[in-house]
């Protein structure tokens, strides 16, 4: 059993946040170069599925890790479609119409939705600070959108960001069930596989609006688009997912979620530095973003885990105890914090 090392866990979460944050700018540059949103979603999913499939086969116990029973198919398909297809698809739509940091802020309200689901859908007890977190997040989003004046944000981009938050919340809820039944690596492998199939079907149904010629081109800054796509697959998907999964061995899921909120801040800074003034946030939007993150942190820590039922005492004479053999447990969650799937 792995001995928890909190410092290593913090480093892994922050490293994943950096990779995801850079991926937001990389994805926006790829979209500007000519690939459309369905193409980028398909490319990212197919590439990540291939990489994780190879990794799953190389690591022991090999192919046995990838076995799927019929009863697991609905969960794997739903998990993949929600978190690995719908979330990035809507996120790419959002950042194509909004600054990267603002698109991520809307998506980062997902933990708040999960907390509300725990309260009203699962009837779990929550701490009162959930409502303070909800209020702060709503006020913060209002500041980001500058609702007191002429609305400056693209309406479709805002709806896409909020839609990504809804599907990310579904991804979190399904991920809690998925990790109880499968190891993290195989769960993510098949989830990316479901996303890749969905991308292929979407492209077949719509007929595809564009070709793949942009992959052979360069961006306005002279960077090969194929190189950026390689980053989106390897360092923007595979590596950060594995880092988050590894961090779950050393930190509680709540801590991983809160540390992961560095991503919107880093993403805004990277986008402003690389893309320019169009990604700059004004004072009101920066203040609103801070309120959103504080509100999400309050909601993230508001849930109270349900008490486990205690077994009744056994009748009869006590039995001799046997020393249990150490067992390896999987991390308690495959999902990236608020963000992740997206970035």
Short mmCIF file of C-alpha atoms in Angstrom, two decimals:
data_model
loop_
_atom_site.label_atom_id
_atom_site.label_comp_id
_atom_site.label_asym_id
_atom_site.label_seq_id
_atom_site.Cartn_x
_atom_site.Cartn_y
_atom_site.Cartn_z
CA UNK A 1 0.00 0.00 0.00
CA UNK A 2 1.40 3.40 -0.99
CA UNK A 3 2.50 5.60 1.90
CA UNK A 4 0.85 9.03 1.47
CA UNK A 5 3.29 11.82 0.68
CA UNK A 6 1.31 15.08 0.78
CA UNK A 7 4.15 17.21 -0.63
CA UNK A 8 4.40 14.96 -3.68
CA UNK A 9 0.62 15.06 -4.08
CA UNK A 10 0.59 18.87 -4.05
CA UNK A 11 3.38 18.96 -6.64
CA UNK A 12 1.49 16.54 -8.90
CA UNK A 13 -1.75 18.56 -8.74
CA UNK A 14 0.02 21.83 -9.47
CA UNK A 15 1.93 20.23 -12.36
CA UNK A 16 -1.32 18.97 -13.84
CA UNK A 17 -2.86 22.43 -13.42
CA UNK A 18 0.03 23.97 -15.36
CA UNK A 19 -0.30 21.42 -18.18
CA UNK A 20 -4.06 21.87 -18.38
CA UNK A 21 -3.71 25.67 -18.27
CA UNK A 22 -1.24 25.69 -21.16
CA UNK A 23 -3.55 23.33 -23.05
CA UNK A 24 -6.29 25.98 -23.08
CA UNK A 25 -4.09 28.38 -25.06
CA UNK A 26 -2.76 25.55 -27.24
CA UNK A 27 -6.31 24.47 -28.10
CA UNK A 28 -7.35 28.01 -28.93
CA UNK A 29 -4.38 28.40 -31.30
CA UNK A 30 -5.29 25.11 -33.01
CA UNK A 31 -8.88 26.28 -33.48
CA UNK A 32 -7.68 29.58 -34.91
CA UNK A 33 -5.43 27.70 -37.32
CA UNK A 34 -8.43 26.10 -39.01
CA UNK A 35 -9.42 22.89 -37.22
CA UNK A 36 -13.03 22.99 -36.02
CA UNK A 37 -14.28 22.01 -32.56
CA UNK A 38 -15.46 18.46 -33.48
CA UNK A 39 -12.13 17.76 -35.18
CA UNK A 40 -10.09 18.86 -32.17
CA UNK A 41 -12.33 16.89 -29.81
CA UNK A 42 -11.95 13.76 -31.95
CA UNK A 43 -8.20 14.19 -32.35
CA UNK A 44 -7.65 14.66 -28.62
CA UNK A 45 -9.85 11.69 -27.67
CA UNK A 46 -8.45 9.29 -30.28
CA UNK A 47 -4.86 10.23 -29.46
CA UNK A 48 -5.35 9.93 -25.70
CA UNK A 49 -7.19 6.62 -26.10
CA UNK A 50 -4.33 5.21 -28.16
CA UNK A 51 -1.70 6.37 -25.67
CA UNK A 52 -3.56 5.07 -22.62
CA UNK A 53 -4.37 1.79 -24.37
CA UNK A 54 -0.69 1.17 -25.04
CA UNK A 55 0.18 2.12 -21.46
CA UNK A 56 -2.51 -0.21 -20.09
CA UNK A 57 -1.17 -3.10 -22.15
CA UNK A 58 2.43 -2.44 -21.12
CA UNK A 59 1.71 -2.25 -17.40
CA UNK A 60 0.83 -5.35 -15.48
CA UNK A 61 -1.63 -7.08 -15.40
CA UNK A 62 -1.86 -6.18 -19.08
CA UNK A 63 -4.97 -7.06 -21.06
CA UNK A 64 -6.78 -8.33 -17.98
CA UNK A 65 -6.93 -4.73 -16.76
CA UNK A 66 -9.02 -3.79 -19.81
CA UNK A 67 -11.70 -6.47 -19.51
CA UNK A 68 -15.24 -5.09 -19.49
CA UNK A 69 -18.38 -6.85 -18.34
CA UNK A 70 -21.76 -6.05 -19.95
CA UNK A 71 -22.92 -4.49 -16.71
CA UNK A 72 -20.07 -1.98 -16.80
CA UNK A 73 -20.80 -0.74 -20.32
CA UNK A 74 -23.52 1.85 -19.43
CA UNK A 75 -21.27 3.48 -16.85
CA UNK A 76 -18.22 3.54 -19.12
CA UNK A 77 -20.20 4.94 -22.04
CA UNK A 78 -21.96 7.56 -19.94
CA UNK A 79 -18.73 8.53 -18.19
CA UNK A 80 -16.90 8.88 -21.49
CA UNK A 81 -19.65 10.79 -23.27
CA UNK A 82 -20.17 13.23 -20.40
CA UNK A 83 -16.64 13.95 -19.24
CA UNK A 84 -14.45 13.13 -22.22
CA UNK A 85 -16.66 14.17 -25.14
CA UNK A 86 -19.29 16.72 -24.08
CA UNK A 87 -17.07 18.65 -21.64
CA UNK A 88 -14.14 19.28 -24.02
CA UNK A 89 -16.49 19.89 -26.95
CA UNK A 90 -18.36 22.61 -25.07
CA UNK A 91 -15.16 23.95 -23.53
CA UNK A 92 -13.62 24.37 -26.99
CA UNK A 93 -16.75 26.21 -28.13
CA UNK A 94 -16.51 28.46 -25.06
CA UNK A 95 -12.84 29.40 -25.48
CA UNK A 96 -13.30 29.98 -29.20
CA UNK A 97 -15.75 32.78 -28.28
CA UNK A 98 -14.49 33.89 -24.85
CA UNK A 99 -11.13 34.51 -23.20
CA UNK A 100 -9.69 31.20 -21.99
CA UNK A 101 -9.81 32.22 -18.32
CA UNK A 102 -13.48 33.23 -18.47
CA UNK A 103 -14.44 30.02 -20.25
CA UNK A 104 -12.74 28.04 -17.49
CA UNK A 105 -14.44 30.06 -14.75
CA UNK A 106 -17.86 29.13 -16.06
CA UNK A 107 -16.84 25.50 -16.28
CA UNK A 108 -15.34 25.62 -12.80
CA UNK A 109 -18.76 26.01 -11.22
CA UNK A 110 -19.11 22.22 -11.62
CA UNK A 111 -18.09 21.38 -8.01
CA UNK A 112 -20.83 23.75 -6.85
CA UNK A 113 -23.36 21.76 -8.90
CA UNK A 114 -22.03 18.51 -7.42
CA UNK A 115 -22.52 19.88 -3.91
CA UNK A 116 -26.09 20.92 -4.77
CA UNK A 117 -26.72 17.45 -6.20
CA UNK A 118 -25.42 15.89 -2.98
CA UNK A 119 -27.81 18.09 -0.98
CA UNK A 120 -30.98 17.80 -3.04
CA UNK A 121 -30.45 14.70 -5.17
CA UNK A 122 -28.80 12.40 -2.64
CA UNK A 123 -30.16 14.06 0.52
CA UNK A 124 -26.71 14.33 2.09
CA UNK A 125 -26.10 16.76 4.90
CA UNK A 126 -24.08 19.83 3.95
CA UNK A 127 -22.50 22.59 5.93
CA UNK A 128 -24.13 26.04 5.82
CA UNK A 129 -21.19 27.49 3.92
CA UNK A 130 -22.56 25.82 0.77
CA UNK A 131 -25.07 28.66 0.46
CA UNK A 132 -22.38 31.29 1.01
CA UNK A 133 -20.36 29.60 -1.72
CA UNK A 134 -23.36 29.61 -4.06
CA UNK A 135 -23.99 33.30 -3.47
CA UNK A 136 -20.34 34.26 -3.94
CA UNK A 137 -20.12 32.26 -7.16
CA UNK A 138 -23.25 33.87 -8.61
CA UNK A 139 -22.03 37.35 -7.70
CA UNK A 140 -18.61 36.52 -9.14
CA UNK A 141 -20.09 35.28 -12.43
CA UNK A 142 -22.13 38.48 -12.61
CA UNK A 143 -18.92 40.49 -12.25
CA UNK A 144 -17.20 38.41 -14.91
CA UNK A 145 -20.10 39.04 -17.29
CA UNK A 146 -20.40 42.71 -16.16
CA UNK A 147 -24.18 42.44 -15.96
CA UNK A 148 -24.53 46.02 -14.71
CA UNK A 149 -23.77 47.39 -18.16
CA UNK A 150 -24.01 46.23 -21.74
CA UNK A 151 -23.28 42.51 -21.73
CA UNK A 152 -19.94 42.10 -23.46
CA UNK A 153 -19.59 38.32 -23.40
CA UNK A 154 -20.66 36.14 -26.29
CA UNK A 155 -23.97 34.50 -25.37
CA UNK A 156 -23.22 31.16 -27.06
CA UNK A 157 -19.80 31.07 -25.39
CA UNK A 158 -21.38 31.61 -21.96
CA UNK A 159 -23.97 28.88 -22.57
CA UNK A 160 -21.23 26.52 -23.74
CA UNK A 161 -19.18 27.21 -20.60
CA UNK A 162 -22.18 26.58 -18.34
CA UNK A 163 -23.06 23.45 -20.32
CA UNK A 164 -19.51 22.21 -19.81
CA UNK A 165 -19.98 22.76 -16.05
CA UNK A 166 -23.14 20.63 -16.06
CA UNK A 167 -21.48 17.74 -17.89
CA UNK A 168 -18.37 18.06 -15.73
CA UNK A 169 -20.58 17.67 -12.66
CA UNK A 170 -22.09 14.53 -14.22
CA UNK A 171 -18.55 13.32 -14.89
CA UNK A 172 -17.64 13.76 -11.22
CA UNK A 173 -20.72 11.88 -10.01
CA UNK A 174 -20.23 9.00 -12.44
CA UNK A 175 -16.51 8.93 -11.70
CA UNK A 176 -17.24 8.23 -8.03
CA UNK A 177 -19.11 5.09 -9.09
CA UNK A 178 -16.59 4.14 -11.77
CA UNK A 179 -13.54 4.16 -9.52
CA UNK A 180 -15.34 1.87 -7.09
CA UNK A 181 -15.49 -0.78 -9.83
CA UNK A 182 -12.40 -0.25 -11.99
CA UNK A 183 -8.84 1.02 -11.70
CA UNK A 184 -8.25 4.59 -12.80
CA UNK A 185 -6.11 3.82 -15.85
CA UNK A 186 -8.54 1.41 -17.49
CA UNK A 187 -11.48 3.66 -16.61
CA UNK A 188 -9.90 6.64 -18.37
CA UNK A 189 -8.78 4.46 -21.29
CA UNK A 190 -12.29 3.26 -22.08
CA UNK A 191 -13.78 6.69 -21.37
CA UNK A 192 -11.48 8.24 -23.99
CA UNK A 193 -12.42 5.34 -26.28
CA UNK A 194 -16.12 6.15 -25.91
CA UNK A 195 -15.33 9.80 -26.62
CA UNK A 196 -13.39 8.87 -29.76
CA UNK A 197 -16.29 6.75 -31.07
CA UNK A 198 -18.70 9.60 -30.34
CA UNK A 199 -16.41 11.97 -32.23
CA UNK A 200 -16.32 9.66 -35.24
CA UNK A 201 -20.11 9.29 -35.23
CA UNK A 202 -20.57 13.05 -34.92
CA UNK A 203 -18.31 13.65 -37.86
CA UNK A 204 -20.06 10.94 -39.90
CA UNK A 205 -23.54 12.33 -39.16
CA UNK A 206 -22.62 15.96 -39.82
CA UNK A 207 -20.52 15.08 -42.86
CA UNK A 208 -17.56 17.02 -41.47
CA UNK A 209 -17.33 20.75 -42.10
CA UNK A 210 -13.59 20.88 -42.71
CA UNK A 211 -10.61 18.86 -43.83
CA UNK A 212 -7.42 18.01 -42.00
CA UNK A 213 -5.18 20.31 -44.09
CA UNK A 214 -4.53 22.67 -41.14
CA UNK A 215 -2.50 19.90 -39.48
CA UNK A 216 0.20 20.47 -42.09
CA UNK A 217 0.18 24.25 -41.62
CA UNK A 218 1.74 26.63 -39.09
CA UNK A 219 0.09 29.13 -36.80
CA UNK A 220 0.51 32.88 -37.34
CA UNK A 221 3.44 32.68 -34.94
CA UNK A 222 5.15 29.98 -37.01
CA UNK A 223 4.43 27.02 -34.70
CA UNK A 224 3.43 23.78 -36.49
CA UNK A 225 -0.22 22.94 -35.81
CA UNK A 226 0.66 19.23 -35.63
CA UNK A 227 3.08 19.98 -32.78
CA UNK A 228 0.35 21.82 -30.87
CA UNK A 229 -2.02 18.89 -31.42
CA UNK A 230 0.64 16.57 -30.05
CA UNK A 231 0.78 18.70 -26.92
CA UNK A 232 -3.02 18.61 -26.61
CA UNK A 233 -2.94 14.81 -26.68
CA UNK A 234 0.14 13.92 -24.63
CA UNK A 235 0.75 16.85 -22.27
CA UNK A 236 -2.75 18.31 -22.34
CA UNK A 237 -4.63 15.04 -21.76
CA UNK A 238 -2.68 11.88 -20.93
CA UNK A 239 -0.03 13.33 -18.60
CA UNK A 240 -2.26 15.59 -16.46
CA UNK A 241 -4.93 12.89 -16.06
CA UNK A 242 -2.29 10.48 -14.77
CA UNK A 243 -0.85 13.16 -12.48
CA UNK A 244 -4.26 13.83 -10.93
CA UNK A 245 -4.88 10.11 -10.52
CA UNK A 246 -1.49 9.75 -8.85
CA UNK A 247 -2.15 12.72 -6.57
CA UNK A 248 -5.28 10.98 -5.28
CA UNK A 249 -2.98 8.45 -3.62
CA UNK A 250 -1.42 11.16 -1.47
CA UNK A 251 -4.17 13.75 -0.91
CA UNK A 252 -7.91 13.72 -0.19
CA UNK A 253 -10.13 14.44 -3.18
CA UNK A 254 -11.25 17.76 -1.68
CA UNK A 255 -7.66 18.98 -1.42
CA UNK A 256 -7.01 17.95 -5.02
CA UNK A 257 -10.09 19.89 -6.12
CA UNK A 258 -9.11 23.06 -4.29
CA UNK A 259 -5.49 22.98 -5.48
CA UNK A 260 -6.74 22.41 -9.02
CA UNK A 261 -8.43 25.79 -8.92
CA UNK A 262 -5.06 27.28 -9.76
CA UNK A 263 -5.85 26.29 -13.35
CA UNK A 264 -8.11 29.22 -14.34
CA UNK A 265 -5.60 31.71 -12.92
CA UNK A 266 -2.69 30.08 -14.74
CA UNK A 267 -4.73 29.68 -17.93
CA UNK A 268 -5.58 33.39 -17.98
CA UNK A 269 -1.95 34.33 -17.50
CA UNK A 270 -0.71 31.96 -20.22
CA UNK A 271 -3.39 33.08 -22.69
CA UNK A 272 -2.69 36.77 -22.06
CA UNK A 273 1.06 36.23 -22.47
CA UNK A 274 0.79 34.14 -25.67
CA UNK A 275 -2.32 35.45 -27.43
CA UNK A 276 -2.36 39.05 -26.26
CA UNK A 277 -4.75 41.77 -25.20
CA UNK A 278 -7.89 39.90 -26.25
CA UNK A 279 -7.38 37.58 -23.28
CA UNK A 280 -6.87 40.34 -20.73
CA UNK A 281 -9.42 40.60 -17.92
CA UNK A 282 -10.35 43.95 -16.41
CA UNK A 283 -10.44 44.69 -12.68
CA UNK A 284 -14.12 43.77 -12.27
CA UNK A 285 -13.64 40.45 -14.07
CA UNK A 286 -10.56 39.60 -12.02
CA UNK A 287 -12.45 40.35 -8.81
CA UNK A 288 -15.38 38.29 -10.06
CA UNK A 289 -13.10 35.39 -10.90
CA UNK A 290 -11.67 35.47 -7.39
CA UNK A 291 -15.20 35.41 -5.92
CA UNK A 292 -16.08 32.41 -8.10
CA UNK A 293 -13.03 30.47 -6.94
CA UNK A 294 -13.67 31.29 -3.27
CA UNK A 295 -17.30 30.26 -3.68
CA UNK A 296 -16.34 26.99 -5.31
CA UNK A 297 -13.82 26.29 -2.53
CA UNK A 298 -16.56 26.82 0.07
CA UNK A 299 -18.90 24.48 -1.79
CA UNK A 300 -16.13 21.91 -2.28
CA UNK A 301 -15.66 21.66 1.48
CA UNK A 302 -19.35 21.88 2.41
CA UNK A 303 -20.27 18.25 1.82
CA UNK A 304 -20.39 15.92 4.82
CA UNK A 305 -19.64 12.30 4.09
CA UNK A 306 -22.52 10.04 5.18
CA UNK A 307 -21.75 7.99 8.26
CA UNK A 308 -20.98 4.35 7.59
CA UNK A 309 -23.36 1.93 9.27
CA UNK A 310 -21.75 -0.05 12.06
CA UNK A 311 -22.08 -3.80 12.02
CA UNK A 312 -24.02 -5.31 14.96
CA UNK A 313 -21.94 -7.35 17.41
CA UNK A 314 -21.74 -11.06 16.63
CA UNK A 315 -23.28 -13.54 18.99
CA UNK A 316 -21.27 -16.41 20.39
CA UNK A 317 -17.65 -16.75 21.46
CA UNK A 318 -15.08 -14.54 19.77
CA UNK A 319 -13.17 -16.05 16.90
CA UNK A 320 -9.39 -15.85 16.68
CA UNK A 321 -8.27 -12.90 14.58
CA UNK A 322 -6.26 -13.33 11.44
CA UNK A 323 -3.85 -10.68 10.30
CA UNK A 324 -5.26 -9.26 7.08
CA UNK A 325 -2.99 -9.27 4.08
CA UNK A 326 -2.18 -5.83 2.72
CA UNK A 327 -4.28 -4.90 -0.29
CA UNK A 328 -3.75 -2.30 -2.92
CA UNK A 329 -6.51 0.23 -3.24
CA UNK A 330 -7.17 2.48 -6.17
CA UNK A 331 -7.39 6.26 -5.74
CA UNK A 332 -10.80 7.49 -4.69
CA UNK A 333 -11.69 9.22 -7.89
CA UNK A 334 -10.66 9.43 -11.53
CA UNK A 335 -12.07 12.80 -12.20
CA UNK A 336 -9.87 16.00 -12.48
CA UNK A 337 -10.84 18.70 -10.27
CA UNK A 338 -13.10 21.22 -11.79
CA UNK A 339 -11.38 21.25 -14.53
CA UNK A 340 -9.79 19.03 -15.86
CA UNK A 341 -11.30 17.29 -18.26
CA UNK A 342 -11.54 20.40 -19.97
CA UNK A 343 -8.25 22.08 -20.02
#
